[in-house]
Amino acid sequence: MEPNSTTALARLAAVQNHLTIQPCFHRHAIHNDKPTGPTDLARERANASFKVDDMTEVILRGKENVDALNLAFQMIQRDPDLRMRAGHHHDLTRAEDREQTMRQIARVIELKKQIKDPRLAAALFTAMAFYSESFSMRIYVHEMLFKQAVTLFGTSEQQDQWLDDINSWRVIGCFAMTELGTSSNLRGLETTSTYDRATNEWVIHSPTLTSTKWWIGMSGETATHTVAICQTIVDGENHGINWFIVPLRDGKTGKLKPGVTAGDIGHKSGRQGLDNGWIQFTSVRIPRTNMMMKWASMSPEGEFTPSPNPILSYATLIPERFTLLGGSQVILSQALTVAVRYGAVRRQGNHDEQILDYQTHYSSLMPGVAFIYALNIIDHELMTKWDEVAGYAQTDAGAFMREIPDQHGVSAGFKGAMSWYATEVLENCRRACGGHAYSSYNAIAGLIGDYGVMTTGGGDNVVLMQQSARYLLTALKWAQEGQEVLGSVSYLNDYKKILSTPKSTIQDARDLLQHDFVIDVLTWACAKKATELGAILAEAGKSNFDQAWNTNQTELVRLADVHSWRYFLILYQQGINHHKHTSVYGMLHKMGQLMSTFVLQKHLDLFLEEGYFNGSHAKMVRQLFLDQCKDLRKDAVPLIDAWAIPDFILKAPIGKYDGNIYPAYFGTVTAAQKSFDAPDYWHKYAHPMLNEKKSCKC
């Protein structure tokens, strides 16, 4: 037979194979009167290698918190002011979404005053954060950004003046940092606060269009006050940025105050229930005491005292960036719950496989599952440390200033590295659900839209990673000069010893399962890259520093990424050590091992470039990663079940707990369709075309 004939027959056989009804279609497409999803999910749960309830208690830090959260979810589902009253969330107009979100906030604040159990009050906020990202962000702007600025930068007298009204929502606050022309480049901000000695007031002014405060959450329609960051002008001299409380709206009428112009940003990619807005100040006068004066101050006699360290003006951004870990858990746990359950229910293939059993499928999802657990553990470690540091702001200014540089470096690097990967996880979830995830009714598209701001809001990731790298190189310089460095960069004290081993000592894959071994590998990579880049920048000198920095910018970002993931793994191990006594420690340890291999694989190119790993080492890492993903896949459904997210919170029929997804999905779609009649535009545009008379050809 001719070769061409053989090729043609092979093609025909392939086409026939595609057209032949496969066993799975015989069983499911033609005789699908009994869905397999419920049975599949029940089997997955029965085969769990750990106790799901015990894992939930780890995630929520105790059975009491689990019970409180379950009660909070029940409160939402039963309360008409908290739940979605009718229809579907994704069919709301922007105005309807805004009203619903504000109704929810008003109801939660009302309940907060009635609830005597602080655990339940906190659980209600958490449950609502899962239910509505817009609610979460409105609360966050007031409770975290606005309030935190007062607690970090305000004197005890100012805190006494403002905090009671803030806590009770008698004022509604926002956080006016970013500007139209400079975004979060704080040194380049244009809004000014000029001291008027004659009246003992500050005059807040937006001198240009680009100085318009932009993307300010809750300023569009709601906030009565803002804490605005401004260039501080005294007797014609600029003393840098400081924070000022500026009234925006009348608390009784909602009308803007004289000199304040504010509006709504408009339609966004997500969080339509949050009124992001813009603000312009035209010579708005505020009392001298509306300047936050814990660090910098203006005396009644008009004597200005600058902050002892300019970095203190940025301190409120540190907890903002740390809270990304908590916010990421809320978004990612929902997306992964939908994607994993769908992957366990959906079957396709010659042997009727669950699609979650395909290597490409589980290897894209299981690192994300391990990641949300790591975020949960590390979030607790970071916030415990930050609470300690923030406490110093009230009791020990010296200790506060000593701790702030490392906290800033860690927060900048974590915000960049973790939110970048979180966006990958979300996209992996969308792809894992095929076309169904493109439907807003299956939640993932909305979660992606809500999360998108994370890589740029609160500081662009590329800028933050460079800040982290700058801190790392500064710490290395101090270590080279004989100073001891502490915190996340303490390993640089031993940079010479670290670099004395230029190649990996790895023997087999078992080495890669050892936490200390992996940390040593990453430590070497950080020290190596930092010393190389430090030498390049030192050689460039002051005159060519900026050019040298830009020429090596991608490598600096790369350095910050490796450094951040290294510290991420250290904090995770530190955190799970608190759970050694629990029945789920083994699973937590297993997920930590997967994350370690993930980080090594993520940076294999660096190890190969520097000659630290060879080709066989790289293959070893890649194979171990696939093996670990396959092993963790066995517990995929129980691991996402442990997050205990009710179906009404998920708002995604293909992620239903019982696995009976298709009737729920079809019902959601048909319920949203108001009429099956032809729409008005059909009669207006389609009908004339379809009924046009044929022209005569005679």
XYZ file of C-alpha atoms in Angstrom:
698
model
C 0.000 0.000 0.000
C 1.249 3.501 -0.853
C 2.364 5.698 2.066
C -0.242 8.316 1.135
C -2.974 5.664 1.318
C -1.784 4.610 4.763
C -1.925 8.218 5.951
C -5.399 8.681 4.495
C -6.697 5.535 6.215
C -5.218 6.683 9.526
C -7.009 10.004 9.183
C -10.278 8.270 8.390
C -9.884 6.033 11.437
C -9.272 9.082 13.618
C -12.377 10.798 12.281
C -14.423 7.611 12.809
C -13.187 7.439 16.396
C -14.365 10.997 16.996
C -17.781 10.263 15.503
C -18.329 6.921 17.220
C -20.500 7.111 20.332
C -18.161 6.390 23.232
C -19.134 4.286 26.281
C -19.526 7.398 28.407
C -22.126 8.802 26.013
C -24.004 5.510 25.933
C -24.280 5.638 29.694
C -24.702 9.355 30.333
C -25.843 11.198 27.245
C -28.392 8.672 26.031
C -29.489 7.105 29.316
C -28.760 9.991 31.653
C -31.816 9.576 33.849
C -29.667 9.121 36.943
C -26.870 11.699 37.331
C -23.526 10.395 38.581
C -22.407 13.640 40.240
C -23.931 12.955 43.677
C -22.459 9.451 43.723
C -19.030 10.692 42.628
C -18.855 13.395 45.295
C -20.122 10.997 47.974
C -17.341 8.557 47.063
C -14.702 11.307 47.117
C -15.829 12.310 50.605
C -15.948 8.743 51.874
C -12.323 8.241 50.783
C -10.956 11.270 52.640
C -7.666 10.597 54.399
C -8.343 13.164 57.124
C -11.266 14.442 59.188
C -12.855 17.328 57.337
C -14.380 18.808 60.491
C -10.975 18.868 62.157
C -9.523 20.711 59.172
C -12.342 23.261 59.271
C -11.473 23.952 62.899
C -7.870 24.622 61.871
C -8.970 27.009 59.110
C -11.288 28.920 61.454
C -9.135 28.577 64.596
C -11.431 26.486 66.757
C -14.843 24.822 66.982
C -16.368 27.893 68.609
C -15.511 29.939 65.532
C -16.894 27.214 63.243
C -20.200 27.247 65.114
C -20.314 31.050 65.061
C -19.686 31.181 61.308
C -22.362 28.559 60.599
C -24.822 30.600 62.646
C -23.782 33.758 60.795
C -24.414 32.071 57.431
C -27.855 31.057 58.699
C -28.563 34.633 59.788
C -27.742 35.907 56.298
C -29.885 33.305 54.577
C -32.888 34.159 56.754
C -32.562 37.943 56.933
C -34.253 39.793 54.037
C -31.997 42.802 54.544
C -28.844 40.703 54.216
C -29.661 38.159 51.544
C -30.452 38.683 47.876
C -34.202 39.253 47.950
C -35.092 38.151 44.417
C -33.441 37.278 41.128
C -29.708 36.741 40.685
C -26.855 38.904 41.923
C -25.295 39.152 38.469
C -28.508 40.572 36.993
C -28.522 43.623 39.282
C -27.985 47.069 37.822
C -25.180 49.133 39.324
C -27.691 51.276 41.208
C -29.455 48.178 42.570
C -26.130 46.650 43.607
C -25.129 49.847 45.407
C -28.430 50.020 47.271
C -28.300 46.343 48.251
C -24.737 46.709 49.550
C -25.569 49.761 51.642
C -28.706 48.023 52.962
C -26.539 45.095 54.032
C -24.065 47.388 55.775
C -26.805 49.240 57.647
C -28.317 45.936 58.783
C -24.966 44.491 59.895
C -24.164 47.641 61.892
C -27.610 47.408 63.499
C -27.046 43.738 64.372
C -23.551 44.491 65.651
C -25.076 46.746 68.305
C -27.509 43.996 69.338
C -25.182 40.969 69.289
C -23.562 40.444 72.685
C -21.157 37.701 71.583
C -18.059 39.301 69.992
C -17.242 35.977 68.304
C -20.593 35.980 66.504
C -20.245 39.645 65.581
C -16.866 38.927 63.956
C -18.263 35.826 62.241
C -21.086 37.861 60.725
C -18.585 40.211 59.101
C -16.624 37.217 57.789
C -19.737 35.515 56.422
C -20.855 38.695 54.682
C -17.382 39.095 53.167
C -17.849 35.683 51.538
C -21.365 36.595 50.426
C -20.533 39.966 48.861
C -17.158 41.325 47.787
C -18.702 44.792 47.464
C -19.883 44.623 51.083
C -16.455 43.415 52.112
C -14.673 46.301 50.404
C -17.018 48.988 51.718
C -16.519 47.693 55.240
C -12.772 47.382 54.614
C -12.426 50.979 53.436
C -14.077 52.317 56.597
C -12.978 49.786 59.227
C -9.428 49.185 57.996
C -8.138 52.025 55.830
C -9.889 55.016 57.403
C -9.829 53.758 60.975
C -6.272 52.396 60.756
C -5.001 55.789 59.595
C -6.468 57.374 62.725
C -5.029 54.722 65.051
C -1.558 54.747 63.461
C -1.158 58.471 62.834
C -3.503 60.088 65.355
C -2.560 61.179 68.855
C -4.448 59.713 71.809
C -6.535 62.906 71.909
C -7.397 62.566 68.220
C -8.285 58.922 68.689
C -10.584 59.903 71.543
C -12.177 62.476 69.268
C -12.787 60.229 66.269
C -12.810 56.518 67.085
C -16.184 56.298 68.805
C -17.902 57.901 65.810
C -15.933 55.663 63.434
C -16.798 52.490 65.336
C -20.489 53.369 65.452
C -20.587 54.609 61.843
C -21.776 58.072 62.876
C -19.193 59.132 60.315
C -18.494 57.115 57.171
C -14.875 57.286 56.137
C -12.782 56.731 53.041
C -9.073 56.790 52.238
C -7.935 59.409 49.698
C -4.480 58.397 48.576
C -4.246 57.695 44.850
C -4.510 60.478 42.267
C -5.467 60.602 38.614
C -1.996 61.464 37.350
C 0.276 59.763 39.874
C -1.709 56.745 41.081
C 0.063 55.397 44.179
C 3.380 57.211 43.584
C 3.143 58.944 46.938
C 6.184 61.165 46.522
C 4.642 62.550 43.345
C 1.218 63.365 44.843
C 0.026 66.875 44.004
C -2.776 67.569 46.498
C -1.567 70.167 48.974
C -2.327 71.055 52.569
C -1.085 74.571 53.257
C -0.977 75.994 56.763
C -2.678 79.369 57.223
C -1.153 81.038 60.270
C -3.759 83.777 60.325
C -6.606 81.330 60.987
C -4.694 78.351 62.435
C -6.168 76.146 59.672
C -5.028 73.866 56.906
C -6.154 74.635 53.367
C -6.637 71.456 51.295
C -6.375 72.058 47.560
C -6.255 70.111 44.287
C -4.121 72.393 42.089
C -4.410 70.435 38.834
C -6.668 67.978 37.046
C -4.115 65.222 37.654
C -4.226 65.919 41.413
C -7.837 64.676 41.508
C -8.086 61.886 44.078
C -9.038 58.819 42.012
C -10.423 55.327 42.682
C -11.321 56.325 46.236
C -13.674 53.664 47.592
C -16.928 55.033 49.118
C -16.205 58.593 47.969
C -18.482 58.345 44.928
C -21.781 58.437 46.804
C -21.412 57.582 50.479
C -18.512 58.821 52.619
C -18.943 61.795 54.924
C -15.217 62.107 55.686
C -11.912 61.124 54.187
C -8.395 60.835 55.457
C -6.421 62.494 52.660
C -2.703 62.254 52.073
C -1.293 65.611 51.014
C 1.958 67.473 50.467
C 2.384 69.555 53.605
C 3.255 73.204 52.952
C 4.329 75.476 55.821
C 5.600 78.999 55.107
C 6.219 78.058 51.502
C 8.321 74.975 52.371
C 7.204 71.447 51.468
C 7.576 69.092 54.420
C 6.476 65.979 52.551
C 3.314 63.937 52.868
C 1.029 63.759 55.875
C -2.542 62.670 56.609
C -5.515 65.004 57.143
C -9.173 64.323 57.982
C -11.383 66.279 55.590
C -15.208 66.408 55.741
C -16.825 65.536 52.402
C -20.600 65.411 52.878
C -23.193 66.710 55.263
C -24.252 63.827 57.504
C -27.907 64.911 57.417
C -28.434 65.847 53.766
C -25.692 63.869 51.984
C -24.747 67.032 50.074
C -21.091 67.777 49.384
C -19.389 70.287 51.634
C -18.342 73.684 50.216
C -15.167 73.360 48.166
C -15.553 69.598 47.736
C -16.396 68.192 44.309
C -16.799 64.425 44.115
C -18.299 61.926 41.713
C -18.510 58.273 40.798
C -15.898 56.450 38.712
C -18.590 54.478 36.876
C -18.769 50.880 35.692
C -15.816 48.688 36.676
C -14.610 45.143 36.059
C -15.981 44.072 39.429
C -17.297 45.220 42.798
C -20.158 47.204 41.296
C -21.676 47.619 44.753
C -18.678 49.692 45.871
C -18.897 53.389 44.959
C -15.323 54.091 43.876
C -15.108 57.789 43.174
C -13.029 60.887 42.568
C -12.529 63.992 44.757
C -11.337 67.520 44.020
C -10.647 70.007 46.812
C -10.897 73.728 46.148
C -9.316 75.565 49.089
C -11.162 73.476 51.668
C -10.389 74.722 55.171
C -10.049 72.309 58.096
C -8.946 72.870 61.712
C -5.265 72.530 62.589
C -6.172 69.507 64.721
C -7.467 67.596 61.678
C -3.877 66.828 60.765
C -2.958 63.411 62.163
C -0.203 64.337 64.606
C 1.245 61.244 66.290
C 4.488 61.516 64.305
C 4.497 64.901 62.568
C 2.680 67.777 64.265
C 1.741 71.443 64.174
C 1.602 73.155 67.559
C -1.080 75.725 68.513
C 1.695 78.299 68.221
C 2.312 77.310 64.601
C 5.534 75.338 65.063
C 5.811 72.376 62.701
C 7.624 69.222 63.849
C 8.340 66.739 61.037
C 8.108 62.977 61.398
C 11.293 61.342 62.777
C 11.299 59.036 59.749
C 9.502 59.626 56.430
C 8.687 55.919 56.162
C 6.191 56.337 59.014
C 3.844 58.150 56.616
C 3.543 54.918 54.642
C 2.896 52.676 57.653
C -0.845 52.372 57.109
C -0.163 50.678 53.758
C 1.513 47.734 55.488
C -1.611 46.190 57.050
C -3.522 47.029 53.870
C -1.127 44.802 51.929
C -1.154 42.079 54.551
C -4.953 41.916 54.401
C -4.589 40.758 50.804
C -3.872 37.285 52.208
C -7.251 37.181 53.919
C -9.082 38.633 50.940
C -7.397 36.147 48.627
C -8.640 33.255 50.751
C -12.233 34.473 50.412
C -12.032 34.696 46.609
C -9.835 31.672 45.891
C -11.596 29.259 48.237
C -14.861 29.903 46.392
C -13.349 29.580 42.917
C -11.499 26.390 43.844
C -14.598 24.909 45.459
C -16.489 25.389 42.201
C -13.660 24.126 39.985
C -12.782 21.055 42.071
C -16.383 19.912 42.507
C -17.088 20.412 38.834
C -13.924 18.464 37.978
C -15.094 15.576 40.153
C -18.601 15.562 38.659
C -17.813 16.105 34.980
C -16.851 12.931 33.127
C -15.328 12.582 29.696
C -13.019 10.177 27.905
C -12.754 6.693 26.457
C -13.006 5.234 29.936
C -15.532 7.726 31.295
C -12.954 9.437 33.506
C -13.646 12.220 35.951
C -11.854 15.152 34.353
C -10.198 15.850 37.703
C -8.215 12.639 37.139
C -6.460 14.051 34.074
C -2.896 15.128 34.851
C -3.267 18.505 33.160
C -6.359 19.124 35.271
C -5.193 18.146 38.739
C -1.713 19.619 38.265
C -3.277 23.020 37.559
C -5.747 22.945 40.476
C -4.022 21.147 43.333
C -1.252 23.744 43.874
C -4.042 26.308 44.229
C -5.750 24.164 46.867
C -2.491 23.905 48.816
C -1.942 27.645 48.319
C -5.171 28.719 50.049
C -4.262 26.616 53.066
C -0.826 28.207 53.129
C -2.410 31.663 52.899
C -4.633 30.806 55.846
C -1.738 29.696 58.037
C 0.599 32.525 57.006
C -2.086 35.177 57.326
C -2.359 34.323 61.012
C 1.423 34.495 61.471
C 1.768 37.837 59.682
C -1.165 39.537 61.380
C -0.053 38.340 64.815
C 3.324 39.967 64.180
C 1.739 43.126 62.755
C -0.554 43.491 65.775
C 2.565 43.345 67.936
C 4.303 45.997 65.828
C 1.212 48.215 65.642
C 1.037 48.019 69.429
C 4.496 49.585 69.580
C 3.054 52.648 67.835
C 1.121 53.310 71.043
C 3.756 52.210 73.581
C 7.306 52.206 72.132
C 8.047 54.524 69.206
C 11.633 53.310 68.950
C 10.626 49.663 68.609
C 7.956 50.645 66.082
C 10.495 52.398 63.855
C 12.947 49.502 64.125
C 10.328 47.002 62.992
C 8.700 49.048 60.222
C 11.371 48.592 57.493
C 11.151 44.786 57.593
C 7.370 44.849 57.829
C 7.274 47.143 54.810
C 9.657 44.916 52.839
C 7.673 41.777 53.635
C 4.285 43.364 52.896
C 5.446 44.759 49.550
C 6.927 41.444 48.409
C 4.022 39.327 49.633
C 1.430 41.593 48.075
C 3.182 41.322 44.704
C 4.164 37.655 44.655
C 0.978 36.259 46.197
C -1.548 38.297 44.225
C 0.227 37.468 40.963
C -0.095 33.771 41.694
C -3.664 34.182 42.934
C -4.660 35.567 39.524
C -3.121 32.455 37.941
C -5.138 30.233 40.268
C -8.346 32.034 39.304
C -7.654 31.657 35.601
C -6.817 27.980 36.123
C -10.202 27.567 37.832
C -11.980 29.251 34.939
C -10.294 27.030 32.358
C -10.899 23.933 34.460
C -14.647 24.486 34.124
C -14.588 24.969 30.368
C -17.266 27.168 28.847
C -19.494 26.977 31.926
C -17.151 29.258 33.881
C -17.697 31.970 31.269
C -21.242 32.237 32.582
C -21.613 34.825 35.330
C -24.115 32.463 36.963
C -21.244 30.130 37.878
C -19.435 32.799 39.908
C -15.841 32.393 38.722
C -16.034 35.178 36.129
C -17.313 37.553 38.796
C -14.626 36.463 41.251
C -11.972 37.166 38.617
C -13.466 40.616 38.041
C -13.590 41.342 41.768
C -10.011 40.203 42.337
C -8.455 41.923 39.321
C -7.716 45.142 41.192
C -5.465 43.318 43.651
C -2.384 43.386 41.410
C -2.510 47.168 41.021
C -4.614 48.569 43.887
C -2.738 49.530 47.041
C 0.461 49.764 45.015
C 1.294 48.308 41.620
C 2.937 44.913 42.017
C 5.945 45.740 39.855
C 6.642 48.830 41.961
C 6.166 46.939 45.211
C 8.474 44.133 44.138
C 11.162 46.721 43.423
C 10.625 48.197 46.893
C 11.100 44.730 48.345
C 14.249 44.233 46.273
C 15.606 47.627 47.354
C 15.113 46.688 50.993
C 16.828 43.347 50.394
C 19.851 44.990 48.734
C 20.065 47.587 51.491
C 20.060 44.813 54.095
C 22.816 43.006 52.182
C 24.897 46.191 52.153
C 24.452 46.519 55.903
C 25.488 42.878 56.364
C 28.550 43.418 54.170
C 29.471 46.365 56.388
C 29.254 44.174 59.477
C 25.858 45.255 60.775
C 23.429 42.578 61.944
C 20.189 42.447 59.977
C 17.002 40.955 61.393
C 13.632 39.607 60.386
C 12.983 38.265 56.900
C 16.509 39.175 55.738
C 18.471 37.737 58.684
C 19.967 35.009 56.479
C 22.076 37.693 54.760
C 24.267 37.868 57.868
C 25.779 34.593 56.598
C 25.905 35.470 52.893
C 29.577 34.435 52.536
C 28.966 30.998 54.041
C 25.833 30.544 51.938
C 27.667 31.272 48.692
C 30.555 28.945 49.537
C 28.464 26.058 48.172
C 28.033 26.894 44.454
C 26.196 23.710 43.507
C 23.306 21.780 45.010
C 24.022 18.804 47.220
C 20.791 17.068 46.198
C 21.062 13.286 46.033
C 17.509 12.152 45.256
C 13.912 13.344 45.393
C 13.676 12.603 49.108
C 15.926 15.610 49.753
C 13.289 17.827 48.147
C 10.742 16.706 50.738
C 12.833 18.184 53.546
C 11.768 21.714 54.510
C 15.251 22.822 55.579
C 16.793 21.536 52.348
C 14.362 23.517 50.198
C 14.907 26.655 52.283
C 18.676 26.257 51.852
C 18.239 26.071 48.072
C 16.129 29.239 48.013
C 18.457 30.978 50.456
C 21.364 30.338 48.122
C 19.399 31.710 45.171
C 18.493 34.891 47.060
C 22.027 35.492 48.319
C 23.509 34.784 44.887
C 21.143 37.084 43.025
C 21.354 39.826 45.656
C 25.156 39.919 45.649
C 25.267 39.981 41.832
C 22.750 42.801 41.559
C 24.265 44.694 44.491
C 27.668 44.618 42.790
C 26.217 45.860 39.487
C 24.460 48.783 41.139
C 27.481 49.656 43.278
C 29.684 49.737 40.185
C 27.220 52.034 38.424
C 27.570 54.621 41.193
C 25.169 57.436 41.956
C 25.442 59.046 38.536
C 24.360 55.915 36.653
C 22.304 54.235 39.374
C 18.880 54.838 37.828
C 19.993 53.554 34.447
C 21.580 50.463 35.998
C 18.452 49.843 38.039
C 16.230 50.004 34.966
C 18.574 47.768 32.976
C 18.265 45.118 35.707
C 14.650 45.761 36.665
C 13.266 42.351 35.702
C 16.040 40.629 37.652
C 15.293 42.794 40.689
C 11.644 41.769 40.516
C 12.774 38.170 40.152
C 14.938 38.509 43.272
C 12.016 39.877 45.275
C 9.829 37.030 44.068
C 12.264 34.306 45.174
C 12.857 36.066 48.491
C 9.115 36.412 49.152
C 8.329 32.775 48.365
C 11.247 31.678 50.563
C 9.821 33.574 53.535
C 6.347 32.319 52.629
C 7.501 28.711 53.118
C 9.280 29.564 56.373
C 6.168 31.187 57.828
C 3.999 28.272 56.708
C 6.186 25.735 58.488
C 6.302 27.997 61.537
C 2.522 28.222 61.464
C 1.699 24.531 61.058
C 4.002 23.698 63.941
C 1.221 25.090 66.139
C -1.024 22.287 64.833
C 1.270 19.307 65.412
C -1.123 17.972 68.011
C -4.050 17.869 65.583
C -5.220 14.967 63.434
C -4.705 17.024 60.254
C -1.053 17.959 60.734
C 0.015 15.265 58.257
C -2.174 16.766 55.542
C -0.958 20.290 56.335
C 2.615 19.024 56.085
C 1.875 17.308 52.773
C 0.465 20.525 51.310
C 3.544 22.385 52.528
C 5.743 19.910 50.683
C 3.770 20.483 47.486
C 4.124 24.246 47.882
C 7.880 23.825 48.388
C 8.207 21.849 45.170
C 5.954 24.346 43.394
C 8.280 27.192 44.411
C 11.351 25.269 43.243
C 9.701 24.511 39.903
C 8.606 28.128 39.565
C 12.244 29.242 39.746
C 13.976 26.327 38.010
C 15.269 28.653 35.304
C 17.242 30.615 37.901
C 18.838 27.497 39.407
C 19.768 26.233 35.947
C 21.149 29.582 34.789
C 23.373 29.864 37.831
C 24.535 26.235 37.542
C 23.165 25.341 40.973
C 20.935 22.633 39.472
C 21.669 20.475 36.448
C 19.214 18.948 34.001
C 18.620 15.811 36.051
C 17.862 17.912 39.124
C 15.303 19.884 37.132
C 13.612 16.700 35.908
C 13.553 15.422 39.474
C 11.755 18.566 40.660
C 9.220 18.454 37.832
C 8.419 14.779 38.346
C 8.069 15.189 42.095
C 5.670 18.093 41.521
C 3.442 15.948 39.299
C 3.555 13.049 41.757
C 2.577 15.313 44.650
C -0.303 16.836 42.696
C -1.575 13.364 41.835
C -1.367 12.284 45.448
C -3.163 15.382 46.768
C -5.865 15.002 44.114
C -7.199 12.016 46.113
C -8.284 14.469 48.814
C -9.285 17.312 46.510
C -12.996 17.340 47.357
C -12.570 16.941 51.141
C -9.945 19.688 51.130
C -12.287 22.225 49.561
C -15.246 20.951 51.618
C -13.304 21.899 54.741
C -13.773 25.572 53.860
C -17.476 24.951 54.599
C -18.879 27.452 52.100
C -22.673 27.028 51.704
C -24.191 26.815 48.226
C -26.081 30.090 48.611
C -22.772 31.834 49.310
C -21.059 30.240 46.298
C -23.859 31.283 43.937
C -22.560 28.731 41.381
C -24.794 25.787 40.392
C -21.893 23.813 38.889
C -20.252 23.902 42.326
C -23.225 22.553 44.288
C -22.335 20.481 47.328
C -24.584 17.552 46.357
C -23.122 17.265 42.841
C -26.487 17.432 41.073
C -25.298 20.371 39.036
C -27.092 20.321 35.686
C -30.705 20.747 36.860
C -29.549 23.573 39.123
C -27.595 25.263 36.340
C -30.441 24.956 33.826
C -32.908 26.215 36.429
C -30.744 29.261 37.178
C -30.524 30.192 33.505
C -34.221 29.727 32.787
C -35.257 31.604 35.934
C -33.269 34.604 34.737
C -35.074 34.648 31.385
C -38.074 36.920 31.807
C -39.804 36.000 28.568
C -39.536 33.535 25.712
C -41.183 35.938 23.277
C -39.138 37.715 20.655
C -37.556 40.860 22.154
C -38.366 44.347 20.922
C -35.106 44.654 19.014
C -36.000 41.516 17.038
C -39.134 43.200 15.729
C -37.221 46.424 15.121
C -34.226 45.033 13.242
C -34.514 41.310 12.454
C -38.148 41.321 11.271
C -37.599 43.856 8.449
C -34.658 41.863 7.084
C -36.457 38.544 7.269
C -39.597 39.887 5.601
C -38.087 42.032 2.888
C -39.815 41.349 -0.416
C -37.726 39.863 -3.136
C -36.994 42.301 -5.888
C -38.406 41.511 -9.262
C -35.852 40.212 -11.747
C -38.070 40.664 -14.743
